C-alpha cells in the first residue's frame, strides 16, 4: 500500500522545517505517510489546492502568504479557524469537502503551558503587531483569562479595529489597543513579538519599562531572525526569552493529530531541531 501524502504550501517555502517535523512525527508514531514542501503560485492557490486533493493529497499545511486564501477556499471551518480568520491546516472529508482549521493559537498555548510552565490567568500580556499572527492568538489567549491584554501596533487604527472585533470574547480581561509609542506602563508578564520587524536602530522603537526579571519575551519567529528581539528583551531585563520554534512544533503536532488520530511527543522533536539549528 502506498503511503498517504501530505504537504505544506507557502511562498517562499524552501526554508520550511515542516517536512522534517512531520517525518519525525511519522517515524515516532509508525505512520505510513509522505510529507513534502510545495511552492505556492500567487493567483493560482485555490486551483492548485483543489487539484492536489483531487489527485490524492490527504492533508495540507498552509503558511505565508496563503492562510487567508485558504480560509476563503475551504467549505467548512473549525471554530478556531473562524475566529482567527485564517487557515493553516486543511483536510478532505469523506465526501470530498475541504475543512480548514487553525492550530497556531493552540500550539502557542501548549508551548507556553507545557514547555515553559507559564499560566496566563490574571497576567499582563503585551502583543506587538496587529496582523494575522495576532488575530490567530487572541481567542486562545483571552480564553486563559489574563488580567490585561494590550495589542500595540505601528498604525494604532489597526490595533483598535482588531481589539474591537474581539471585544465580545474579552470576559474579565481588560483588552486594550495602543500605538507603539503609547503603550501603557509595564512591566508585562508576557511580551509577544508578532511583527515582521526587528528591534534596533532601524526597527521598532519601544518605550522602556515593558519587561522585568519575572517577564517572558516570546518571538513568534525562530532561529537567527529572532535574535534582534530576544537580545533587546534581555537588555531590557527580561528574565526569560524564547523564539517560536516550540510553537512551530506544537502547532504541527495539532495538525498531525487531526490528520492521523494520534498525538506525537513533541519534546524529542523540538530537541533534535534545536540541535540541528545550532550546528547549521
Coordinates of C-alpha atoms in Angstrom, one line a residue:
X1 CA 0.0 0.0 0.0
X2 CA 1.3 3.4 -0.9
X3 CA 1.9 5.9 1.9
X4 CA -0.5 8.7 2.4
X5 CA 0.6 12.1 1.0
X6 CA 0.7 15.4 2.9
X7 CA 2.3 18.7 2.2
X8 CA 2.9 22.3 3.3
X9 CA 2.4 25.2 0.8
X10 CA 3.9 28.6 1.0
X11 CA 5.9 31.2 -0.9
X12 CA 8.8 31.1 -0.1
X13 CA 8.9 27.5 1.2
X14 CA 12.5 26.2 0.8
X15 CA 13.3 27.1 4.4
X16 CA 10.4 25.3 5.9
X17 CA 11.1 22.8 8.8
X18 CA 7.7 21.2 8.4
X19 CA 8.8 18.3 6.3
X20 CA 11.4 17.4 8.8
X21 CA 9.0 17.8 11.7
X22 CA 6.3 15.6 10.2
X23 CA 8.9 13.0 9.2
X24 CA 10.0 12.7 12.8
X25 CA 6.3 12.5 14.0
X26 CA 5.6 9.8 11.4
X27 CA 8.6 7.7 12.4
X28 CA 7.8 8.1 16.1
X29 CA 4.2 7.0 15.7
X30 CA 4.7 4.4 13.0
X31 CA 2.6 6.2 10.4
X32 CA 2.9 5.5 6.7
X33 CA 3.0 8.9 5.1
X34 CA 5.0 11.2 2.9
X35 CA 5.1 15.0 3.7
X36 CA 6.7 17.5 1.3
X37 CA 7.0 21.2 0.7
X38 CA 5.3 22.8 -2.3
X39 CA 5.8 26.3 -3.6
X40 CA 2.5 28.1 -3.9
X41 CA 1.7 30.1 -7.0
X42 CA 0.2 33.5 -6.3
X43 CA -3.0 33.9 -8.2
X44 CA -3.4 30.1 -8.6
X45 CA -3.6 28.9 -4.9
X46 CA -7.2 27.8 -5.0
X47 CA -7.0 25.8 -8.3
X48 CA -3.7 24.2 -7.2
X49 CA -5.0 23.1 -3.8
X50 CA -8.2 21.6 -5.3
X51 CA -6.2 19.8 -7.9
X52 CA -3.8 18.4 -5.2
X53 CA -6.7 17.0 -3.2
X54 CA -8.4 15.6 -6.3
X55 CA -5.2 13.7 -7.1
X56 CA -4.8 12.1 -3.7
X57 CA -3.4 14.6 -1.2
X58 CA -4.8 13.8 2.3
X59 CA -3.8 16.9 4.2
X60 CA -2.2 20.3 3.7
X61 CA -0.5 22.8 6.0
X62 CA -0.6 26.4 4.8
X63 CA 1.9 29.1 5.6
X64 CA 2.7 32.7 4.5
X65 CA 1.2 34.2 2.4
X66 CA -1.7 31.9 1.8
X67 CA -3.5 31.5 5.1
X68 CA -6.3 33.9 4.4
X69 CA -6.8 32.5 0.9
X70 CA -7.1 29.0 2.5
X71 CA -9.7 30.5 4.8
X72 CA -11.8 31.6 1.7
X73 CA -11.2 28.3 -0.1
X74 CA -12.4 25.7 2.4
X75 CA -16.1 24.8 2.6
X76 CA -16.1 24.1 6.3
X77 CA -14.1 25.8 9.1
X78 CA -13.5 24.9 12.7
X79 CA -14.4 27.4 15.4
X80 CA -10.8 28.4 16.0
X81 CA -10.3 28.9 12.2
X82 CA -13.4 31.0 12.0
X83 CA -12.2 33.2 14.9
X84 CA -8.7 33.6 13.5
X85 CA -9.9 34.4 10.0
X86 CA -7.1 32.2 8.7
X87 CA -6.5 28.6 8.0
X88 CA -3.2 26.7 8.4
X89 CA -4.4 23.1 8.3
X90 CA -6.7 21.5 5.6
X91 CA -8.1 18.1 5.1
X92 CA -10.7 16.4 2.9
X93 CA -13.8 14.9 4.4
X94 CA -15.1 11.5 3.2
X95 CA -17.4 13.4 0.7
X96 CA -14.5 15.5 -0.6
X97 CA -15.5 18.6 1.3
X98 CA -12.4 20.6 2.4
X99 CA -12.3 21.5 6.1
X100 CA -10.0 24.2 7.4
X101 CA -8.5 24.6 10.9
X102 CA -6.1 26.9 12.6
X103 CA -3.7 25.3 15.0
X104 CA -1.4 28.3 15.7
X105 CA -3.1 29.6 18.8
X106 CA -3.4 26.1 20.4
X107 CA 0.2 25.3 19.6
X108 CA 1.3 28.6 21.1
X109 CA -0.6 27.9 24.4
X110 CA 0.8 24.4 24.6
X111 CA 4.3 25.7 24.2
X112 CA 3.7 28.3 26.9
X113 CA 2.0 25.9 29.3
X114 CA 3.8 22.6 28.8
X115 CA 7.3 23.6 27.9
X116 CA 7.6 27.0 29.6
X117 CA 5.2 26.4 32.5
X118 CA 3.6 29.9 32.2
X119 CA 0.0 30.2 33.4
X120 CA -1.8 33.2 32.0
X121 CA -4.7 33.7 34.4
X122 CA -4.5 37.2 35.9
X123 CA -1.3 38.0 34.0
X124 CA -0.5 41.1 32.0
X125 CA 0.2 40.5 28.3
X126 CA 1.5 42.8 25.5
X127 CA 1.4 41.8 21.9
X128 CA 3.4 43.8 19.3
X129 CA 1.6 43.8 16.0
X130 CA -2.0 43.7 14.8
X131 CA -1.8 41.4 11.8
X132 CA -2.8 37.8 11.1
X133 CA -0.5 36.3 13.6
X134 CA -2.0 38.3 16.4
X135 CA -5.5 37.5 15.2
X136 CA -4.8 33.8 15.5
X137 CA -3.6 34.2 19.1
X138 CA -6.3 36.4 20.6
X139 CA -9.1 34.0 21.2
X140 CA -6.9 31.3 22.8
X141 CA -5.2 34.0 25.0
X142 CA -8.4 35.5 26.1
X143 CA -9.7 32.1 27.0
X144 CA -7.0 31.9 29.6
X145 CA -8.4 35.0 31.4
X146 CA -5.4 37.2 31.7
X147 CA -5.9 40.4 33.7
X148 CA -4.9 42.7 30.9
X149 CA -4.0 42.2 27.2
X150 CA -2.7 45.1 25.1
X151 CA -2.3 45.0 21.4
X152 CA 0.2 47.6 20.2
X153 CA 0.8 48.4 16.5
X154 CA 2.8 50.9 14.5
X155 CA -0.5 52.0 13.0
X156 CA -2.8 52.4 16.0
X157 CA -6.0 52.2 14.0
X158 CA -5.3 48.6 13.0
X159 CA -4.9 47.7 16.7
X160 CA -8.1 49.5 17.5
X161 CA -10.1 47.6 14.8
X162 CA -8.6 44.2 15.9
X163 CA -9.4 44.7 19.6
X164 CA -12.9 45.8 18.8
X165 CA -13.5 42.6 16.7
X166 CA -12.6 40.5 19.8
X167 CA -14.2 42.6 22.5
X168 CA -17.1 40.1 22.9
X169 CA -14.6 37.4 23.9
X170 CA -12.7 39.5 26.5
X171 CA -14.7 38.4 29.5
X172 CA -12.9 39.7 32.6
X173 CA -9.8 40.7 30.7
X174 CA -9.0 44.3 30.2
X175 CA -8.5 44.3 26.4
X176 CA -6.8 47.4 25.0
X177 CA -5.1 48.8 22.0
X178 CA -2.3 51.3 21.5
X179 CA 0.4 52.7 19.2
X180 CA 4.0 51.6 19.8
X181 CA 4.8 54.9 21.3
X182 CA 1.7 55.0 23.7
X183 CA 2.0 51.5 25.2
X184 CA 0.5 51.5 28.8
X185 CA 3.2 51.2 31.5
X186 CA 4.6 47.8 32.2
X187 CA 6.1 45.6 33.2
X188 CA 4.3 42.8 31.4
X189 CA 4.4 39.2 32.4
X190 CA 4.4 38.1 28.7
X191 CA 5.6 40.2 25.7
X192 CA 4.9 38.7 22.3
X193 CA 6.6 39.9 19.2
X194 CA 4.1 39.2 16.4
X195 CA 5.6 41.7 13.9
X196 CA 7.9 41.2 11.0
X197 CA 10.2 44.0 12.2
X198 CA 13.3 43.6 14.3
X199 CA 14.4 45.9 17.0
X200 CA 17.3 48.4 17.0
X201 CA 18.2 51.5 15.0
X202 CA 16.0 50.6 12.0
X203 CA 13.5 48.5 13.8
X204 CA 10.7 49.0 16.4
X205 CA 11.0 51.9 18.8
X206 CA 9.6 50.9 22.1
X207 CA 9.4 52.7 25.5
X208 CA 11.5 51.4 28.5
X209 CA 10.0 49.6 31.4
X210 CA 8.0 46.9 29.5
X211 CA 9.9 44.0 30.9
X212 CA 11.2 42.8 34.3
X213 CA 13.0 39.9 35.8
X214 CA 9.7 38.0 36.1
X215 CA 8.8 38.6 32.4
X216 CA 8.9 36.2 29.4
X217 CA 9.6 37.7 26.0
X218 CA 8.4 35.5 23.1
X219 CA 9.2 36.0 19.4
X220 CA 6.9 34.1 17.1
X221 CA 9.7 33.6 14.5
X222 CA 12.6 31.3 15.3
X223 CA 16.4 30.9 14.7
X224 CA 18.5 33.9 13.6
X225 CA 15.5 36.0 12.7
X226 CA 14.5 36.2 16.4
X227 CA 17.9 37.3 17.7
X228 CA 17.4 41.1 17.5
X229 CA 14.2 41.0 19.5
X230 CA 15.5 38.5 22.1
X231 CA 18.7 40.4 22.5
X232 CA 16.7 43.6 23.1
X233 CA 14.5 41.8 25.6
X234 CA 17.5 40.6 27.6
X235 CA 18.9 44.2 27.7
X236 CA 15.5 45.4 28.9
X237 CA 15.7 42.9 31.9
X238 CA 13.5 40.0 30.8
X239 CA 14.1 37.0 33.0
X240 CA 13.3 34.6 30.2
X241 CA 13.3 34.8 26.4
X242 CA 12.4 32.3 23.7
X243 CA 11.8 32.1 20.0
X244 CA 8.9 30.5 18.2
X245 CA 10.3 27.0 17.4
X246 CA 8.3 25.4 20.2
X247 CA 5.1 26.9 18.8
X248 CA 6.0 25.7 15.3
X249 CA 6.4 22.1 16.6
X250 CA 3.3 22.2 18.8
X251 CA 1.0 23.6 16.0
X252 CA 2.4 20.9 13.7
X253 CA 1.5 18.3 16.3
X254 CA -2.0 19.6 16.4
X255 CA -2.3 19.2 12.6
X256 CA -0.7 15.7 12.7
X257 CA -3.3 14.6 15.4
X258 CA -6.2 16.0 13.3
X259 CA -5.0 14.1 10.3
X260 CA -3.8 10.8 11.8
X261 CA -5.7 10.5 15.0
X262 CA -2.5 10.2 17.2
X263 CA -0.6 12.8 19.0
X264 CA 3.2 12.7 18.8
X265 CA 5.6 13.5 21.6
X266 CA 6.9 16.9 20.7
X267 CA 9.8 17.0 23.2
X268 CA 12.4 14.9 21.3
X269 CA 11.4 16.5 18.0
X270 CA 12.0 20.0 19.4
X271 CA 15.3 18.9 20.9
X272 CA 16.5 17.5 17.6
X273 CA 15.5 20.6 15.7
X274 CA 17.3 22.8 18.3
X275 CA 20.5 20.8 17.8
X276 CA 20.2 21.0 14.0
X277 CA 19.7 24.8 14.1
X278 CA 22.6 25.2 16.5
X279 CA 25.0 23.5 14.1
X280 CA 23.7 25.0 10.9

